[in-house]
CSV table of C-alpha atoms and ligand atoms in Angstrom, one decimal:
chain,number,residue,atom,x,y,z
A,22,MET,CA,72.9,101.9,80.0
A,23,GLU,CA,70.9,102.1,76.9
A,24,GLU,CA,71.4,98.8,75.1
A,25,SER,CA,73.3,98.9,71.8
A,26,ARG,CA,72.8,102.6,71.2
A,27,ARG,CA,74.3,103.5,67.9
A,28,TYR,CA,76.7,106.4,67.4
A,29,ASP,CA,78.6,107.6,64.4
A,30,VAL,CA,81.9,107.3,66.3
A,31,ILE,CA,83.0,105.9,69.6
A,32,ILE,CA,86.3,107.0,71.1
A,33,ILE,CA,87.8,104.7,73.6
A,34,GLY,CA,89.9,106.8,76.0
A,35,GLY,CA,89.4,110.3,77.2
A,36,GLY,CA,93.0,111.6,77.3
A,37,THR,CA,94.4,114.3,75.1
A,38,ALA,CA,94.1,112.2,71.9
A,39,GLY,CA,90.6,111.1,72.7
A,40,LEU,CA,89.2,114.5,73.7
A,41,THR,CA,90.8,116.2,70.6
A,42,ALA,CA,89.4,113.4,68.4
A,43,ALA,CA,86.0,114.1,70.0
A,44,ILE,CA,86.2,117.9,69.3
A,45,TYR,CA,87.0,117.2,65.7
A,46,ALA,CA,84.4,114.5,65.3
A,47,ALA,CA,81.7,116.7,66.8
A,48,ARG,CA,82.7,119.6,64.6
A,49,ALA,CA,82.4,117.3,61.6
A,50,GLY,CA,78.8,116.6,62.6
A,51,LEU,CA,79.3,113.2,64.0
A,52,GLN,CA,77.3,111.8,67.0
A,53,THR,CA,80.2,111.1,69.3
A,54,LEU,CA,80.6,109.0,72.4
A,55,ILE,CA,83.8,108.8,74.6
A,56,LEU,CA,84.2,105.7,76.8
A,57,GLU,CA,86.6,106.4,79.6
A,58,SER,CA,87.5,103.9,82.3
A,59,GLY,CA,88.9,106.3,84.9
A,60,VAL,CA,89.4,110.1,84.9
A,61,TYR,CA,89.2,112.2,81.7
A,62,GLY,CA,92.5,113.9,80.8
A,63,GLY,CA,94.7,110.8,80.9
A,64,GLN,CA,98.4,110.9,81.8
A,65,ILE,CA,98.6,114.7,81.9
A,66,ILE,CA,96.4,115.0,85.0
A,67,PRO,CA,99.2,114.8,87.6
A,68,SER,CA,101.5,117.4,85.9
A,69,PRO,CA,101.5,120.6,88.0
A,70,LYS,CA,102.7,122.6,85.0
A,71,VAL,CA,102.7,121.8,81.3
A,72,GLU,CA,105.4,123.9,79.7
A,73,ASN,CA,105.4,122.5,76.2
A,74,PHE,CA,101.9,122.7,74.9
A,75,PRO,CA,101.9,125.5,72.3
A,76,GLY,CA,100.1,128.6,73.3
A,77,LEU,CA,99.4,127.5,76.9
A,78,PRO,CA,102.7,127.7,78.8
A,79,GLY,CA,102.4,126.9,82.5
A,80,ILE,CA,98.9,125.4,82.4
A,81,SER,CA,98.3,122.6,84.8
A,82,GLY,CA,97.5,119.2,83.5
A,83,ALA,CA,94.2,119.2,85.3
A,84,GLU,CA,93.2,122.6,83.8
A,85,LEU,CA,94.2,121.5,80.3
A,86,ALA,CA,92.1,118.3,80.7
A,87,GLN,CA,89.1,120.3,82.0
A,88,ARG,CA,89.3,122.7,79.1
A,89,LEU,CA,89.5,119.9,76.5
A,90,TYR,CA,86.5,118.2,78.3
A,91,ASP,CA,84.5,121.4,78.4
A,92,GLN,CA,85.2,122.1,74.7
A,93,ALA,CA,84.1,118.6,73.7
A,94,THR,CA,81.0,118.4,75.8
A,95,GLN,CA,79.9,121.9,74.7
A,96,LEU,CA,79.9,120.6,71.2
A,97,GLY,CA,77.6,117.8,72.2
A,98,VAL,CA,80.0,114.9,72.8
A,99,GLN,CA,78.8,112.4,75.4
A,100,LEU,CA,81.2,110.8,77.9
A,101,GLN,CA,80.4,107.5,79.7
A,102,PHE,CA,82.6,106.2,82.5
A,103,GLU,CA,82.9,102.6,81.4
A,104,GLN,CA,85.8,100.2,80.9
A,105,ALA,CA,85.9,98.9,77.3
A,106,THR,CA,86.6,95.2,77.5
A,107,GLY,CA,86.5,94.1,73.8
A,108,LEU,CA,85.8,95.1,70.2
A,109,LEU,CA,83.8,93.3,67.5
A,110,THR,CA,84.3,94.8,64.1
A,111,GLY,CA,82.5,94.7,60.8
A,112,ASP,CA,80.1,97.1,59.0
A,113,VAL,CA,79.1,98.1,62.5
A,114,GLN,CA,81.7,98.3,65.3
A,115,THR,CA,80.6,97.0,68.6
A,116,VAL,CA,82.4,98.0,71.8
A,117,LEU,CA,81.9,95.6,74.7
A,118,THR,CA,82.1,97.0,78.2
A,119,GLU,CA,81.7,95.6,81.7
A,120,THR,CA,78.0,96.4,81.6
A,121,GLY,CA,76.9,96.0,78.0
A,122,ARG,CA,77.7,97.0,74.4
A,123,TRP,CA,77.8,100.2,72.4
A,124,GLN,CA,77.7,100.4,68.6
A,125,ALA,CA,79.1,102.9,66.0
A,126,ALA,CA,80.1,103.1,62.4
A,127,ALA,CA,83.7,103.9,63.4
A,128,VAL,CA,85.8,103.5,66.5
A,129,ILE,CA,88.9,105.5,67.5
A,130,LEU,CA,91.2,103.7,69.9
A,131,THR,CA,93.0,106.1,72.2
A,132,ALA,CA,93.6,104.0,75.3
A,133,GLY,CA,97.1,105.3,75.8
A,134,THR,CA,99.9,103.8,77.8
A,135,LYS,CA,100.7,103.6,81.5
A,136,ASN,CA,104.1,104.3,82.8
A,137,ARG,CA,105.6,101.1,84.2
A,138,PRO,CA,105.9,101.8,87.9
A,139,LEU,CA,108.7,100.6,90.1
A,140,GLY,CA,106.1,99.0,92.3
A,141,LEU,CA,107.6,100.4,95.5
A,142,GLU,CA,105.9,101.5,98.6
A,143,ASN,CA,105.2,105.3,98.7
A,144,GLU,CA,105.6,105.6,94.9
A,145,GLY,CA,102.0,106.8,94.3
A,146,ARG,CA,102.1,109.2,97.2
A,147,LEU,CA,105.4,110.8,96.0
A,148,THR,CA,104.5,111.0,92.4
A,149,GLY,CA,104.4,114.7,91.5
A,150,ARG,CA,106.3,115.3,94.8
A,151,GLY,CA,109.8,114.4,93.6
A,152,ILE,CA,108.9,111.4,91.5
A,153,SER,CA,108.2,112.0,87.8
A,154,TYR,CA,107.8,109.8,84.7
A,155,CYS,CA,108.6,112.6,82.2
A,156,ALA,CA,111.8,114.5,82.1
A,157,THR,CA,110.6,116.6,79.1
A,158,CYS,CA,107.6,117.7,81.1
A,159,ASP,CA,109.0,118.2,84.6
A,160,GLY,CA,112.8,118.6,84.2
A,161,ALA,CA,112.7,122.4,84.4
A,162,PHE,CA,111.4,122.1,88.0
A,163,TYR,CA,114.8,120.6,89.0
A,164,LYS,CA,117.1,123.4,87.8
A,165,ASN,CA,120.5,123.1,89.7
A,166,LYS,CA,119.2,120.2,91.8
A,167,THR,CA,120.3,116.6,92.2
A,168,VAL,CA,118.2,114.0,90.5
A,169,ALA,CA,118.4,110.4,89.4
A,170,VAL,CA,117.0,108.6,86.4
A,171,ILE,CA,116.2,104.9,86.6
A,172,GLY,CA,116.2,102.7,83.5
A,173,GLY,CA,118.5,101.5,80.7
A,174,GLY,CA,116.5,102.1,77.5
A,175,ASN,CA,116.5,105.1,75.2
A,176,THR,CA,114.0,107.0,77.3
A,177,ALA,CA,116.2,106.8,80.4
A,178,LEU,CA,119.3,107.8,78.4
A,179,ASP,CA,117.5,110.8,76.7
A,180,ASP,CA,116.1,111.8,80.1
A,181,ALA,CA,119.5,111.8,81.6
A,182,GLU,CA,120.9,113.9,78.8
A,183,THR,CA,118.0,116.4,79.1
A,184,LEU,CA,118.4,116.6,82.8
A,185,ALA,CA,122.2,117.0,82.7
A,186,ALA,CA,121.6,120.3,80.9
A,187,ILE,CA,119.4,121.6,83.7
A,188,CYS,CA,120.5,119.9,86.9
A,189,LYS,CA,123.6,120.1,89.0
A,190,GLN,CA,124.0,116.4,89.3
A,191,VAL,CA,122.3,113.4,87.6
A,192,TYR,CA,122.6,109.8,88.7
A,193,LEU,CA,121.7,107.2,86.1
A,194,ILE,CA,120.6,104.0,87.9
A,195,HIS,CA,120.4,100.8,85.8
A,196,ARG,CA,120.1,97.2,86.9
A,197,ARG,CA,122.6,95.8,84.4
A,198,ASP,CA,126.1,96.7,83.3
A,199,SER,CA,125.1,97.2,79.7
A,200,PHE,CA,122.3,99.5,78.3
A,201,ARG,CA,119.4,98.6,76.1
A,202,GLY,CA,119.5,102.1,74.7
A,203,ASP,CA,121.8,103.4,71.9
A,204,ALA,CA,125.5,103.1,72.5
A,205,ALA,CA,126.1,106.5,70.9
A,206,THR,CA,123.9,108.2,73.5
A,207,VAL,CA,125.7,106.3,76.3
A,208,ARG,CA,129.1,107.6,74.9
A,209,ARG,CA,127.7,111.2,75.0
A,210,LEU,CA,126.5,110.7,78.5
A,211,GLN,CA,129.9,109.3,79.6
A,212,ALA,CA,131.5,112.5,78.4
A,213,LEU,CA,129.3,114.7,80.7
A,214,LYS,CA,130.9,115.7,84.0
A,215,ASN,CA,127.6,115.9,85.9
A,216,ILE,CA,126.3,112.4,85.2
A,217,THR,CA,127.3,109.5,87.5
A,218,PHE,CA,126.5,105.9,86.3
A,219,MET,CA,125.2,103.7,89.1
A,220,GLN,CA,125.3,100.1,87.8
A,221,PRO,CA,124.2,97.4,88.4
A,222,TYR,CA,121.8,98.9,90.9
A,223,THR,CA,118.1,98.9,91.5
A,224,ILE,CA,116.0,101.0,93.9
A,225,ALA,CA,114.9,99.1,97.0
A,226,ALA,CA,113.0,101.9,98.8
A,227,LEU,CA,111.8,105.5,98.5
A,228,GLU,CA,112.3,107.9,101.3
A,229,GLY,CA,110.4,111.2,102.1
A,230,GLU,CA,107.3,112.4,103.8
A,231,GLN,CA,106.0,115.5,101.9
A,232,THR,CA,108.5,115.1,99.0
A,233,LEU,CA,111.1,112.6,97.9
A,234,THR,CA,114.3,113.1,99.9
A,235,ALA,CA,116.4,110.0,99.1
A,236,VAL,CA,116.3,106.5,97.6
A,237,ARG,CA,117.9,103.3,98.9
A,238,LEU,CA,120.0,101.7,96.2
A,239,ARG,CA,120.6,98.0,96.2
A,240,HIS,CA,123.5,96.4,94.3
A,241,MET,CA,122.2,93.7,92.0
A,242,GLN,CA,125.1,91.3,92.8
A,243,THR,CA,126.1,91.9,96.4
A,244,ASN,CA,122.7,93.1,97.7
A,245,GLU,CA,124.5,95.8,99.6
A,246,GLU,CA,122.4,98.9,100.1
A,247,GLN,CA,123.3,102.6,100.2
A,248,ARG,CA,121.3,105.8,100.7
A,249,LEU,CA,121.3,108.3,97.9
A,250,PRO,CA,119.9,111.8,98.8
A,251,LEU,CA,117.9,113.2,95.9
A,252,ASP,CA,115.6,116.2,95.0
A,253,GLY,CA,114.0,114.2,92.2
A,254,LEU,CA,113.7,110.8,90.7
A,255,PHE,CA,112.7,110.2,87.0
A,256,VAL,CA,111.3,106.7,86.4
A,257,ALA,CA,111.9,105.6,82.8
A,258,ILE,CA,111.6,101.8,82.9
A,259,GLY,CA,109.2,101.5,80.0
A,260,GLN,CA,105.6,101.9,79.1
A,261,ILE,CA,102.6,99.5,79.2
A,262,PRO,CA,100.2,100.1,76.3
A,263,GLN,CA,96.6,99.5,77.2
A,264,ASN,CA,95.6,97.7,74.0
A,265,GLN,CA,95.1,94.1,75.1
A,266,PRO,CA,91.3,94.2,75.2
A,267,PHE,CA,91.2,95.1,71.5
A,268,SER,CA,93.6,92.5,70.1
A,269,PRO,CA,92.4,90.5,68.4
A,270,PRO,CA,91.0,91.8,66.1
A,271,VAL,CA,93.3,94.9,66.1
A,272,GLU,CA,96.9,94.2,65.1
A,273,LEU,CA,99.6,95.1,67.6
A,274,ASP,CA,103.4,95.2,67.3
A,275,ASP,CA,105.7,93.1,69.5
A,276,ALA,CA,105.6,95.8,72.2
A,277,GLY,CA,101.8,95.9,72.3
A,278,TYR,CA,101.3,99.1,70.4
A,279,ILE,CA,98.6,99.3,67.7
A,280,ARG,CA,100.1,99.1,64.2
A,281,ALA,CA,99.0,102.4,62.6
A,282,GLY,CA,100.8,105.0,60.7
A,283,GLU,CA,100.6,108.8,60.7
A,284,ASP,CA,97.1,108.4,59.0
A,285,CYS,CA,95.9,106.6,62.1
A,286,HIS,CA,94.4,103.7,60.1
A,287,THR,CA,94.6,100.3,61.7
A,288,ASN,CA,94.5,96.9,59.9
A,289,LEU,CA,90.6,97.1,60.1
A,290,PRO,CA,88.3,99.4,58.1
A,291,GLY,CA,86.5,101.8,60.4
A,292,VAL,CA,88.9,101.3,63.3
A,293,PHE,CA,91.4,104.1,63.9
A,294,ALA,CA,94.2,104.6,66.5
A,295,ALA,CA,95.4,107.9,67.9
A,296,GLY,CA,97.9,109.0,70.5
A,297,ASP,CA,100.4,107.1,72.6
A,298,CYS,CA,98.7,103.7,72.0
A,299,ARG,CA,99.9,103.5,68.4
A,300,THR,CA,103.3,102.8,66.9
A,301,LYS,CA,105.1,106.2,66.7
A,302,SER,CA,108.4,107.7,67.7
A,303,VAL,CA,107.4,110.9,69.6
A,304,ARG,CA,104.8,110.5,72.4
A,305,GLN,CA,104.0,114.0,73.6
A,306,LEU,CA,100.8,115.9,74.3
A,307,VAL,CA,101.0,117.8,71.1
A,308,THR,CA,101.4,114.6,69.0
A,309,ALA,CA,98.5,113.0,70.8
A,310,ALA,CA,96.3,116.0,70.0
A,311,ALA,CA,97.5,116.0,66.3
A,312,ASP,CA,96.6,112.3,66.1
A,313,GLY,CA,93.2,113.0,67.5
A,314,ALA,CA,92.5,115.4,64.7
A,315,VAL,CA,93.8,113.1,62.0
A,316,ALA,CA,91.9,110.0,63.3
A,317,ALA,CA,88.6,111.9,63.7
A,318,LEU,CA,88.8,113.3,60.2
A,319,ALA,CA,89.7,109.9,58.8
A,320,ALA,CA,86.7,108.4,60.7
A,321,ALA,CA,84.4,111.2,59.2
A,322,GLU,CA,85.7,110.4,55.7
A,323,TYR,CA,85.1,106.7,56.2
A,324,ILE,CA,81.6,107.3,57.4
A,325,ARG,CA,80.9,109.6,54.5
A,326,ALA,CA,82.4,107.3,51.9
A,327,HIS,CA,80.4,104.4,53.1
A,328,ALA,CA,77.2,106.3,53.9
A,329,LEU,CA,77.2,105.0,57.5
A,330,HIS,CA,75.8,108.1,59.3
A,331,ALA,CA,73.7,107.2,62.3
A,332,ARG,CA,71.0,109.7,61.5
B,19,LIG,P1,112.6,100.1,77.1
B,19,LIG,O1,113.5,100.2,75.9
B,19,LIG,O2,111.7,98.9,77.3
B,19,LIG,O3,113.6,100.1,78.4
B,19,LIG,C1,113.2,100.0,79.7
B,19,LIG,C2,114.4,99.9,80.6
B,19,LIG,O4,113.9,99.9,81.9
B,19,LIG,C3,115.3,98.7,80.3
B,19,LIG,O5,116.6,99.1,80.4
B,19,LIG,C4,115.0,97.8,81.5
B,19,LIG,O6,116.1,97.1,82.0
B,19,LIG,C5,114.5,98.8,82.6
B,19,LIG,N1,113.6,98.2,83.5
B,19,LIG,C6,112.4,97.6,83.2
B,19,LIG,N2,111.7,97.2,84.3
B,19,LIG,C7,112.5,97.6,85.3
B,19,LIG,C8,112.4,97.5,86.7
B,19,LIG,N3,111.3,97.0,87.3
B,19,LIG,N4,113.3,98.0,87.5
B,19,LIG,C9,114.4,98.6,86.9
B,19,LIG,N5,114.6,98.7,85.6
B,19,LIG,C10,113.7,98.2,84.8
B,19,LIG,O7,111.7,101.4,77.3
B,19,LIG,P2,111.9,102.9,76.9
B,19,LIG,O8,113.3,103.3,77.2
B,19,LIG,O9,110.8,103.7,77.4
B,19,LIG,O10,111.8,102.8,75.3
B,19,LIG,C11,110.6,102.3,74.6
B,19,LIG,C12,110.9,102.3,73.1
B,19,LIG,O11,110.9,103.6,72.6
B,19,LIG,C13,112.2,101.6,72.7
B,19,LIG,O12,112.0,101.0,71.5
B,19,LIG,C14,113.1,102.8,72.6
B,19,LIG,O13,114.2,102.6,71.7
B,19,LIG,C15,112.1,103.8,72.0
B,19,LIG,N6,112.6,105.2,72.3
B,19,LIG,C16,113.5,105.7,71.4
B,19,LIG,C17,114.0,107.0,71.6
B,19,LIG,C18,115.0,107.5,70.6
B,19,LIG,O14,115.2,106.9,69.6
B,19,LIG,N7,115.6,108.7,70.9
B,19,LIG,C19,113.7,107.7,72.8
B,19,LIG,C20,112.8,107.1,73.7
B,19,LIG,C21,112.3,105.8,73.4
B,19,LIG,P3,116.7,95.9,81.1
B,19,LIG,O15,117.5,96.5,80.0
B,19,LIG,O16,117.6,95.2,82.1
B,19,LIG,O17,115.6,95.0,80.7
């Protein structure tokens, strides 16, 4: 790589937030680099159909990612496939990677989160083939079918409620007798005829060749196992934000999300956070895109106000 090449803005992460930030940054006249550790597009890539992105109903996640990438690169945005491993801040922001360092006047962190996986054999192979991590995105594919949700937090409870309105039968599998999520939601779920609570159970194994066909449940106290045939399984056992390489100096909350409000400002001047990686209540494609715009315009204003343009 070119040692310490200076950009106006470096965006860490090439998901929806990062690519949208890049489009806005480039259109604001900023020399823009995206550093992406894996595949551009982020978490949306495996979704066969995105039904809730305004104006593009039914687009596949891969197609949406490609369109965002094409739009950004046609505006002159550069993308490097490198893993960011650290951040040094000051008048110039320096992003450390496995192979070197990149510099910019401003940095936008959009590293996102990863769904916490169950860690079971076949989980990767069956993801998108009966296993989903997003009921809002994929629930409609299971109309009148039998599904399960695993988890005991608010995401799992909300997913169960969403799915109960669509599916014939919903099993809510949780490893403890009490829920971490809101008691009021639990009471609403208990009143629904098509939800069955499976507690305290965990999933010991996933079955299915082409698609998921069943799970093996294991009782947490007796270790007894039983087979539960399913059309779909929604995994909602938490998220893992990908912010560790940037803290310190960037301030995180107790769950590991970057402390940043709707203006996308972090605790550091010239460092912004957008999308799922920051503290927020709704983590959806459209809110990630909105954050990307806000963060890029905030970065442009920061660069203008401090006369830090690279050219
Ligand atoms: P969460 O609150 O961390 O809950 C994760 C759940 O998954 C817990 O019940 C946990 O069980 C269970 N779990 C973790 N690892 C597991 C494993 N390996 N096997 C089986 N179960 C496992 O995560 P979340 O539900 O995604 O929520 C994240 C945050 O967003 C929370 O603060 C939540 O309140 C908030 N949120 C709010 C709303 C809302 O207000 N409507 C909606 C969604 C999310 P244990 O309880 O036994 O640890």
